[in-house]
Tab-separated table of C-alpha atoms and ligand atoms in Angstrom:
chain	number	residue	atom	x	y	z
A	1	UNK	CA	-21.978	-16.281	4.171
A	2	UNK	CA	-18.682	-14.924	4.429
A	3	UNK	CA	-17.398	-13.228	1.395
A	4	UNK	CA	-13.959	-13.850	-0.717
A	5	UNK	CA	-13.133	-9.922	-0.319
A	6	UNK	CA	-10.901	-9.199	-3.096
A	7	UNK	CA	-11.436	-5.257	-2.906
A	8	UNK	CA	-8.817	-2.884	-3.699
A	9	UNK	CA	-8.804	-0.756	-0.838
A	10	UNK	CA	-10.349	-0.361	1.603
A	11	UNK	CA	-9.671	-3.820	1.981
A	12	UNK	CA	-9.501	-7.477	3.088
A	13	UNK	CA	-8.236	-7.555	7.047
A	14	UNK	CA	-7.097	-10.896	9.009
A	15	UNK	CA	-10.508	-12.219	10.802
A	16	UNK	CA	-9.111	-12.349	13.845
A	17	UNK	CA	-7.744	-8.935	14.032
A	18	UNK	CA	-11.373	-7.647	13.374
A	19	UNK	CA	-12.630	-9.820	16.235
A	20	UNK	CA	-10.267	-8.624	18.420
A	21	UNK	CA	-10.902	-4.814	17.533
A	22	UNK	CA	-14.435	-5.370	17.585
A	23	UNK	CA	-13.938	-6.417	21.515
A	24	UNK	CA	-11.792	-3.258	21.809
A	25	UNK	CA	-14.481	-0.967	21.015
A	26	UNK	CA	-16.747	-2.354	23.953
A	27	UNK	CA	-14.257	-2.970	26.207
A	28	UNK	CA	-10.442	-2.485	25.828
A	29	UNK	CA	-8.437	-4.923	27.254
A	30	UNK	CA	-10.964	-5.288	30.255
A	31	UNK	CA	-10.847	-1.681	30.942
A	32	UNK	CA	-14.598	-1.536	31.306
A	33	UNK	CA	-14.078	1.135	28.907
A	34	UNK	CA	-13.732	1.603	25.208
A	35	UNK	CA	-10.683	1.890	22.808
A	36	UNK	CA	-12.185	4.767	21.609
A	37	UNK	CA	-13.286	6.725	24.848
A	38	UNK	CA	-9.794	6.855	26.607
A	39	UNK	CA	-7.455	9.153	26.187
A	40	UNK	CA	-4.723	8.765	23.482
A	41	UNK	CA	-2.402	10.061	26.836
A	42	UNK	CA	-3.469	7.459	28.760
A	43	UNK	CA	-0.730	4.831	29.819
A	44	UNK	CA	-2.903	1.862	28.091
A	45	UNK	CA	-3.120	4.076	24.574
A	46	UNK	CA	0.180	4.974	24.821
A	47	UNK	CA	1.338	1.474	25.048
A	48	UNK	CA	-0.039	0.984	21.291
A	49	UNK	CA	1.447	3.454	19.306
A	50	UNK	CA	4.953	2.254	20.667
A	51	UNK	CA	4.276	-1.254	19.798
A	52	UNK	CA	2.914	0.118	16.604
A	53	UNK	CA	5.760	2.280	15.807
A	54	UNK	CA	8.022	-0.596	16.844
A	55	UNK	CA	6.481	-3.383	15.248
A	56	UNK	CA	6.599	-1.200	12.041
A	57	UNK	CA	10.599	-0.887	12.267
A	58	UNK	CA	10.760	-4.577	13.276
A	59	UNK	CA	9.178	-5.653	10.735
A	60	UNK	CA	11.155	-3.842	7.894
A	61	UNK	CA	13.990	-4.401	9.470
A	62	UNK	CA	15.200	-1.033	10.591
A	63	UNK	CA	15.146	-0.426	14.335
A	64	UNK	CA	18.898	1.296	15.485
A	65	UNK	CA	19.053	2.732	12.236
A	66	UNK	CA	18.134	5.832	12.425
A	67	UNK	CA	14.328	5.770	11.027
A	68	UNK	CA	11.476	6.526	12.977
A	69	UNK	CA	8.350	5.647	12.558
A	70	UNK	CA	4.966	7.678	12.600
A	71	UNK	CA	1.044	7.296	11.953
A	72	UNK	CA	-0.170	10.486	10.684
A	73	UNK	CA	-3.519	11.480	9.543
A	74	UNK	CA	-4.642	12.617	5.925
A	75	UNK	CA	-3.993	9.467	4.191
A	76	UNK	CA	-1.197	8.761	1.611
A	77	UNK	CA	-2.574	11.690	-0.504
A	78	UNK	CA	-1.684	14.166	2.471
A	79	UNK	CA	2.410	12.879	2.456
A	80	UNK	CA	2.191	13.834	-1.257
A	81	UNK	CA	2.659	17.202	-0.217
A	82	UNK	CA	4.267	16.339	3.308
A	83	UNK	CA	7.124	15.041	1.478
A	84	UNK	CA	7.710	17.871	-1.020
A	85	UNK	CA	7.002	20.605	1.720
A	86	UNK	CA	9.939	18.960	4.405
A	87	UNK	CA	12.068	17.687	1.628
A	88	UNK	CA	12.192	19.794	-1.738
A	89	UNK	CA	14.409	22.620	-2.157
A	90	UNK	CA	15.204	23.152	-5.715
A	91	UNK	CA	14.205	19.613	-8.035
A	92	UNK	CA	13.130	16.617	-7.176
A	93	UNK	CA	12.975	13.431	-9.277
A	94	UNK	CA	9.309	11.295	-9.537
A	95	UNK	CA	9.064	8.125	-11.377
A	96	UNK	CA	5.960	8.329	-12.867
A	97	UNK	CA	4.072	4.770	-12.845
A	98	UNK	CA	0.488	5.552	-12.571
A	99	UNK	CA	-2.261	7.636	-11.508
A	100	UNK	CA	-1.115	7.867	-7.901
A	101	UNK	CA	2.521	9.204	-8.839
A	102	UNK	CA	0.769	11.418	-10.533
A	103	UNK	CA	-0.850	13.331	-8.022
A	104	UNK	CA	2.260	13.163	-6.296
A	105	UNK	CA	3.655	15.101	-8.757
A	106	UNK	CA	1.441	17.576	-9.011
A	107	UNK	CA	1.568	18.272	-4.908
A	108	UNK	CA	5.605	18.780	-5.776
A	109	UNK	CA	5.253	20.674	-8.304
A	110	UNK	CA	4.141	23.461	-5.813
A	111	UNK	CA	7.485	23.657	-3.731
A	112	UNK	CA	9.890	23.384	-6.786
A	113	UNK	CA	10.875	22.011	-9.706
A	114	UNK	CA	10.312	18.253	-10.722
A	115	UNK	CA	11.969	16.199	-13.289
A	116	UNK	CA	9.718	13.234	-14.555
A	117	UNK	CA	13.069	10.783	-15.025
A	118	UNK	CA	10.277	8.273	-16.332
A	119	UNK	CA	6.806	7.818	-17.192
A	120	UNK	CA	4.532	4.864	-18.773
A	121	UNK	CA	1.661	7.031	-19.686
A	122	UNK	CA	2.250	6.325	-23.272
A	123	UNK	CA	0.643	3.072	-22.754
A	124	UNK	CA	-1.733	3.812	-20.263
A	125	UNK	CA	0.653	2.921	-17.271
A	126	UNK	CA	0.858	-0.626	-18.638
A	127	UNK	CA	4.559	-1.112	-17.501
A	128	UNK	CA	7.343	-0.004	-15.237
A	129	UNK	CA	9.986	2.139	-17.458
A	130	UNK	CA	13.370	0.777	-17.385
A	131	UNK	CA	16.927	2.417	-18.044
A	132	UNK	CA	16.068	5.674	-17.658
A	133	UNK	CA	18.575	8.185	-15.961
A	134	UNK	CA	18.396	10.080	-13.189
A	135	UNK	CA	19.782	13.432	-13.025
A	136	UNK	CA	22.628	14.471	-10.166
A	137	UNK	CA	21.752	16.940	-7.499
A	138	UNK	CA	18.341	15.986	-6.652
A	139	UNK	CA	16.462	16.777	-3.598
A	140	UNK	CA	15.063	13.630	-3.492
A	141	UNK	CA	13.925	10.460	-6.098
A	142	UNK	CA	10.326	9.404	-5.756
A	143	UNK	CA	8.883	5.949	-6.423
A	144	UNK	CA	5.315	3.796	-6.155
A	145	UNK	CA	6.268	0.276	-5.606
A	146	UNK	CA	3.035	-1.068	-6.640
A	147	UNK	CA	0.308	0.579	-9.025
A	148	UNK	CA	-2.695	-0.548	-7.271
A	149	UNK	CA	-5.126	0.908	-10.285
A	150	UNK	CA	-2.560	-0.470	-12.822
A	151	UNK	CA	-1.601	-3.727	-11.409
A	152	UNK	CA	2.317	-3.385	-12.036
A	153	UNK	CA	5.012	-3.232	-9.235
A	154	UNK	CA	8.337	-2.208	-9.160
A	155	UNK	CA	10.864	-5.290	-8.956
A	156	UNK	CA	13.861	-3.503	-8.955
A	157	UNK	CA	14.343	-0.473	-7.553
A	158	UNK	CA	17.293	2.582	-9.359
A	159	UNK	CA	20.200	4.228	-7.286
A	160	UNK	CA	20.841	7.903	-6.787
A	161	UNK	CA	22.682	10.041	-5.252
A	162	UNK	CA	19.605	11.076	-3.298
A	163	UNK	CA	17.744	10.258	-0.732
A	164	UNK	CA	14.979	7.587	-2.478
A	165	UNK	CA	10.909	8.249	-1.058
A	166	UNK	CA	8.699	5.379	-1.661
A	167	UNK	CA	4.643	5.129	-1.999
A	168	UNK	CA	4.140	1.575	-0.533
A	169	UNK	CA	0.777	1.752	0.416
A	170	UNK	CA	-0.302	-1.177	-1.556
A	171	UNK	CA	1.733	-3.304	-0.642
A	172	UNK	CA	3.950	-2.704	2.146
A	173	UNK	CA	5.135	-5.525	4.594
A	174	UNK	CA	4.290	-8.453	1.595
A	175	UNK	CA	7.383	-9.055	-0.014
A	176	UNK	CA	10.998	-8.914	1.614
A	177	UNK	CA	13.796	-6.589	0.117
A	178	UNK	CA	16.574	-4.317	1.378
A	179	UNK	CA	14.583	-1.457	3.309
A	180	UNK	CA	17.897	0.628	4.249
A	181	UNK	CA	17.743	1.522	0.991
A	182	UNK	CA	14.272	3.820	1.522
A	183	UNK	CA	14.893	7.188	2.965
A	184	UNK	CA	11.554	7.441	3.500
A	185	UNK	CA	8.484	5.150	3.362
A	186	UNK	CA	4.926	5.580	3.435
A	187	UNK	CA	1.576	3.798	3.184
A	188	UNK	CA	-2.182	4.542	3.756
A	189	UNK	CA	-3.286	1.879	6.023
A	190	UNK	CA	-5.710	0.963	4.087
A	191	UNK	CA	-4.385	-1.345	1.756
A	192	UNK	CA	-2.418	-3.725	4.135
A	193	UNK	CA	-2.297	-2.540	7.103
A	194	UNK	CA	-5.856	-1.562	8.769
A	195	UNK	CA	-8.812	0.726	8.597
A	196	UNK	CA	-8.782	3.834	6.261
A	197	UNK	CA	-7.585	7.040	8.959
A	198	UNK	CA	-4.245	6.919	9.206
A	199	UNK	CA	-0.390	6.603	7.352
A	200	UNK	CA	2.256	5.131	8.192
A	201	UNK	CA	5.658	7.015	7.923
A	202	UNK	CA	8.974	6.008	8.352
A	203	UNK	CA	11.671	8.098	7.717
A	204	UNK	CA	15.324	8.299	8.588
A	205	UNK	CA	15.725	11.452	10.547
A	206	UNK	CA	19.150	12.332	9.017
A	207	UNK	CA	17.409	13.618	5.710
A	208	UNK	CA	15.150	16.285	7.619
A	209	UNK	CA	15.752	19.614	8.471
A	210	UNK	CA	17.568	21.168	5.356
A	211	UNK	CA	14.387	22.927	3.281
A	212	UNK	CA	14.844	26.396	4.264
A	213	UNK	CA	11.028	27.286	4.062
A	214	UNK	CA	8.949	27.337	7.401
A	215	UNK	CA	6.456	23.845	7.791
A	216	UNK	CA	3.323	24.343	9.413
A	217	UNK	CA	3.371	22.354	12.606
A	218	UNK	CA	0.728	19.228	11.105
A	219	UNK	CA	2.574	19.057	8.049
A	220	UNK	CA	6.512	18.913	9.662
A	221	UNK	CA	7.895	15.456	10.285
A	222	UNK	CA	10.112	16.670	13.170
A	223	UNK	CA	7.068	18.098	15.293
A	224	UNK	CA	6.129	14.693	14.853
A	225	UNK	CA	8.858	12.919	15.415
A	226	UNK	CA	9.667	14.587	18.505
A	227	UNK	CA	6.112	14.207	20.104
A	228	UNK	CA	6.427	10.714	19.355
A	229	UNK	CA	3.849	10.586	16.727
A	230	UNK	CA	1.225	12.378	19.135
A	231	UNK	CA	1.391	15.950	18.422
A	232	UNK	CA	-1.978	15.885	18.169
A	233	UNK	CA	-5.099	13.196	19.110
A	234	UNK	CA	-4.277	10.381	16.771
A	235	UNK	CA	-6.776	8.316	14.479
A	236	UNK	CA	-6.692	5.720	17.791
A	237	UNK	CA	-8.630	3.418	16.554
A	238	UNK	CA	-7.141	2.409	12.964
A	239	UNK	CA	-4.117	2.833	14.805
A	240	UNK	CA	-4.980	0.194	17.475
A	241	UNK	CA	-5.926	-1.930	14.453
A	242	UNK	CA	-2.692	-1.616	12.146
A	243	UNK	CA	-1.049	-2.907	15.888
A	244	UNK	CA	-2.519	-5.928	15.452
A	245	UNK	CA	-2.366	-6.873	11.941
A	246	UNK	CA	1.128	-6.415	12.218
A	247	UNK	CA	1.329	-8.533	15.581
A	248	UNK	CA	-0.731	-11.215	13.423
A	249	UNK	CA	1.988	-10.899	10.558
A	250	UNK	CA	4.806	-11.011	12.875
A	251	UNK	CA	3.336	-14.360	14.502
A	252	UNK	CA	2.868	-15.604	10.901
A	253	UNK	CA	6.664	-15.542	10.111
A	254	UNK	CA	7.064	-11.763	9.210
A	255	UNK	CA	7.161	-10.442	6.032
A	256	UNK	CA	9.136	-13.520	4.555
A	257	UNK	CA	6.410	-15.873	5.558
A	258	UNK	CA	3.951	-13.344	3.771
A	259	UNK	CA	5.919	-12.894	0.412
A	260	UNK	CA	5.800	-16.823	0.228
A	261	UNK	CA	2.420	-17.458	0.620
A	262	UNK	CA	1.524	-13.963	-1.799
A	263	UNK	CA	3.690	-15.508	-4.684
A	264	UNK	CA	1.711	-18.671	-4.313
A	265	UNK	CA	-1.744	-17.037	-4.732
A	266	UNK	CA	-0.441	-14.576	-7.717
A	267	UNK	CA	1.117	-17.482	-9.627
A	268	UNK	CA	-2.539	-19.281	-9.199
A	269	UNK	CA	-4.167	-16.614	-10.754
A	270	UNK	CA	-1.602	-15.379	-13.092
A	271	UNK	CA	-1.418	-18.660	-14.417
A	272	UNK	CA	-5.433	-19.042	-15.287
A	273	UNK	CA	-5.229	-15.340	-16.770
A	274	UNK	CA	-1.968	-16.795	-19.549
A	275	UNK	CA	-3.779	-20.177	-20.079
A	276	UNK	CA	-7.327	-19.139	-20.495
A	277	UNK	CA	-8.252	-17.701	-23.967
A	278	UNK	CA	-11.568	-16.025	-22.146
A	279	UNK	CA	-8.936	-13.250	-20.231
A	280	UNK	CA	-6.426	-11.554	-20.676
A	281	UNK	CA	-4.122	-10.072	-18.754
A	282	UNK	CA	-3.264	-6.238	-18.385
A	283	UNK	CA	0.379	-5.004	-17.131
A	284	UNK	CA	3.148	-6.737	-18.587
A	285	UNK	CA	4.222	-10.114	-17.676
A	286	UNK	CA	7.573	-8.700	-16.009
A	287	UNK	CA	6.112	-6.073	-14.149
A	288	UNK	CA	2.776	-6.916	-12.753
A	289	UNK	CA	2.043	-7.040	-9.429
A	290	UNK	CA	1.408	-9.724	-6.855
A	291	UNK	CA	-1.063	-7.619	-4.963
A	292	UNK	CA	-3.017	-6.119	-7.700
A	293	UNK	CA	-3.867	-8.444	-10.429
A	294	UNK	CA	-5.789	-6.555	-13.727
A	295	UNK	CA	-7.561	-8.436	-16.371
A	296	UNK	CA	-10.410	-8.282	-18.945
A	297	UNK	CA	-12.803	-10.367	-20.257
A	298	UNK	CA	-12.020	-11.237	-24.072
A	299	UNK	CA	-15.716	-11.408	-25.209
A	300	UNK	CA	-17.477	-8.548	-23.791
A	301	UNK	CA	-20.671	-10.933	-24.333
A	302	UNK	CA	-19.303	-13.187	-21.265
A	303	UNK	CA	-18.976	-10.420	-18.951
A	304	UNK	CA	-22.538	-10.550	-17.967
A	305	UNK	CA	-22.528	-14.121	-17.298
A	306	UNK	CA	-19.394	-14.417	-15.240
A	307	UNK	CA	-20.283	-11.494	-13.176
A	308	UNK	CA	-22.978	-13.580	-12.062
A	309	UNK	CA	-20.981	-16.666	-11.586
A	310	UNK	CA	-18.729	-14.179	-9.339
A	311	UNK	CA	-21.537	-13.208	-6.934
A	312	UNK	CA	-22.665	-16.914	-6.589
A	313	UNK	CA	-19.368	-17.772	-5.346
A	314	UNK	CA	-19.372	-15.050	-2.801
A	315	UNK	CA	-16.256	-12.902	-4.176
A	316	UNK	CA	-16.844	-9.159	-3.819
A	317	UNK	CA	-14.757	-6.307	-5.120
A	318	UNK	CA	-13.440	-7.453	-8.470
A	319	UNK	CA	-14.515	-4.431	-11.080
A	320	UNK	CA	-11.489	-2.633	-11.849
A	321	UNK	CA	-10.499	0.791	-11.818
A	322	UNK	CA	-12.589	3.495	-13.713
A	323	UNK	CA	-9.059	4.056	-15.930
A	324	UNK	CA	-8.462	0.795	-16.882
A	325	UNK	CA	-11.778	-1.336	-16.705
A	326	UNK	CA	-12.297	-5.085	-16.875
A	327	UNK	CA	-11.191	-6.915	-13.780
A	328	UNK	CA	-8.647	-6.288	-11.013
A	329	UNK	CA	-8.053	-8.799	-8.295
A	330	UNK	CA	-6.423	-7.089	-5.110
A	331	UNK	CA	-4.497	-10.067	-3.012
A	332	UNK	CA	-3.552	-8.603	-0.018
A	333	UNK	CA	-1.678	-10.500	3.004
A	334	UNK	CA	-5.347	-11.518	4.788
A	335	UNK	CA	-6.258	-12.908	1.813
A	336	UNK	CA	-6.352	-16.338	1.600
A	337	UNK	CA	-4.521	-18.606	-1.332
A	338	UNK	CA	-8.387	-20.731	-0.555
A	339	UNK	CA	-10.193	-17.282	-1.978
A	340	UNK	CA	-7.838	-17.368	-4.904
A	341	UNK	CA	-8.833	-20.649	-5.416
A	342	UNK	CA	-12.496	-19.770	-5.301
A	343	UNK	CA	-11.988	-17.160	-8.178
A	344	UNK	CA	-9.780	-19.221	-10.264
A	345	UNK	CA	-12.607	-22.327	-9.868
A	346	UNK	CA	-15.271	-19.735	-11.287
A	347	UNK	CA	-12.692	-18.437	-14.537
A	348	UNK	CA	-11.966	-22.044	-15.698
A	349	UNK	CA	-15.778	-22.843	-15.581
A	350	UNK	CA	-16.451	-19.314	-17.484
A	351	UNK	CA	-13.349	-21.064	-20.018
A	352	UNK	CA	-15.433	-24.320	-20.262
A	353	UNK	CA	-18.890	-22.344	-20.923
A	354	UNK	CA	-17.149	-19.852	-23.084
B	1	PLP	C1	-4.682	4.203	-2.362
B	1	PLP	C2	-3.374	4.763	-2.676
B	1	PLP	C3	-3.032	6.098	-2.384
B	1	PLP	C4	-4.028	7.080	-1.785
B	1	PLP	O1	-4.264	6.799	-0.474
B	1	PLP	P1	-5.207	7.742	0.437
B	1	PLP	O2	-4.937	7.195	1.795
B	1	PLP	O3	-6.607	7.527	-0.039
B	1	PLP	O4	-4.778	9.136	0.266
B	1	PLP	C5	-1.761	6.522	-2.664
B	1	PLP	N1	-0.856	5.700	-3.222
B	1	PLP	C6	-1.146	4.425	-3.538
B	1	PLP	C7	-0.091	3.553	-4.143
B	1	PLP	C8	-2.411	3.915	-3.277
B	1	PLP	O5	-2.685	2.638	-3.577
């Protein structure tokens, strides 16, 4: 039976994409030879990075101006330290929202100084800190849209007089909004996007090329950028992959399409979590997250029972994070609102039994 894959990451794909890359690893595109036994030169390889880079741009709306876009190795952990090394001078400005900014901060904090404008530690990353200020002069601001361990997500995002950096690896390309105003933007495939092995980068070349330290060849965006993303072999395969998820969200209406059909399966659940005296909810109302959804169990007595009723109805991957236990719900794009309707079925029969 096919599961109702609600993990956090790595994560729910589109079924068709996986057929399709399934076929690829036999036999690419009738080749008579595998994806992953040509060469990343070769004029059929070569073909999908450039639709992947493009369809990246496309997709957020920023080909012509000026970004380019890369898939690099070393996950979203390895641009924590990309991004300080080719960007950070003197200070730099981090947003702290959770345990992922926080290890981005740490990873700055060995090229130069950085300001914490805000944090939400206090309360266990429970909420998105509002009205703070951000210094002048900054090297660069740095922002998580979406706490994937927390289950909170930036809805609006600050202005400075620097060029903004944003973690969107959990949930880039579901929800519309003004890209331009990114500087740079990065996600682990993993969450959204494909198979665990590679990031996606895009950053607008204008903001490169003023650190005065020397970058190691791997870790420089330009070397990169000018070997169009294939300085070295590339993770080919969850490259080939992130292609076509993004060719199956482009042929579902783009990102718009997406955001629509994401606020429809977070309202379902959000709306059992408020009306069910058995849960409760975890981030605050304002700021939690369509893609992450964290919860607990009001009687700890229950939580035997309904993880039971969970594995009868074939949903996998709902135990949250070790930090903030009870439940989380990840609802990325290839999840269906019909899966969200599976779990919500099982928590208003754990309400009637409770
Ligand atoms: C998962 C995650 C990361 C870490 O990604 P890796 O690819 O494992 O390094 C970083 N940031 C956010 C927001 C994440 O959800």
């Amino acid at each position: 039976m096919k599961k109702h894959n609600f993990s956090a990451g790595p994560c729910i794909l589109p079924q068709e994409v996986l057929k399709k890359a399934s076929e690829s690893v036999v036999d690419f595109n009738g080749l008579g030879l595998s994806l992953v036994e040509i060469s990343h030169r070769s004029k059929e390889f070569v073909e999908v990075m450039e639709t992947a880079r493009a369809l990246a741009l496309e997709l957020l709306g920023l080909e012509g101006k000026g970004y380019k876009a890369l898939f690099l190795q070393g996950g979203a952990s390895m641009e924590f330290l990309m991004i300080a090394y080719n960007l950070l001078e003197t200070k730099a400005g981090y947003l702290n929202t959770g345990t992922w900014s926080d290890k981005s901060i740490k990873e700055a904090k060995l090229f130069g100084e950085v300001i914490e404008v805000g944090s939400s530690k206090d309360e266990n990353f429970k909420y998105i800190p509002k009205g703070y200020a951000i210094p002048s002069g900054l090297d660069y601001l740095h922002l998580t849209s979406n706490n994937t361990i927390f289950g909170t997500q930036m809805k609006k995002f600050p202005t400075a007089d620097a060029p903004l950096v944003c973690d969107m690896s959990s949930d880039i390309f579901s929800r519309q909004m003004d890209f331009t105003q990114f500087d740079l933007i990065y996600a682990g495939a993993q969450k959204n996007m494909g198979p665990a092995g590679t990031t996606l980068v895009v950053v607008k070349e204008d903001i490169l090329g003023k650190v005065s330290r020397q970058i190691p060849s791997m870790l420089d965006y330009k070397v990169h950028i000018g070997k169009d993303s294939m300085f070295n072999t590339p993770a080919v395969f969850p490259v080939y992959v992130s292609m076509l998820t993004m060719q199956w969200l482009k042929d579902m209406g783009g990102i718009a399409a997406m955001e629509e059909i994401n606020e429809k399966k977070s309202r379902l659940l959000y709306s059992e979590i408020d009306l069910s005296p058995v849960f409760q909810g975890y981030a605050n109302k304002e700021d939690r997250s369509h893609m992450n959804a964290t919860f607990n169990i009001t009687d700890e007595k229950l939580k035997e029972e309904f993880d039971s009723m969970l594995k009868e109805a074939g949903i996998n991957g709902l135990n949250g994070h070790r930090s903030v236990g009870g439940y989380r719900a990840s609802m990325y794009n290839a999840l269906s609102l019909e899966s969200v309707g599976v779990l919500v079925d099982v928590m208003s029969e754990m309400e009637r039994k409770g």
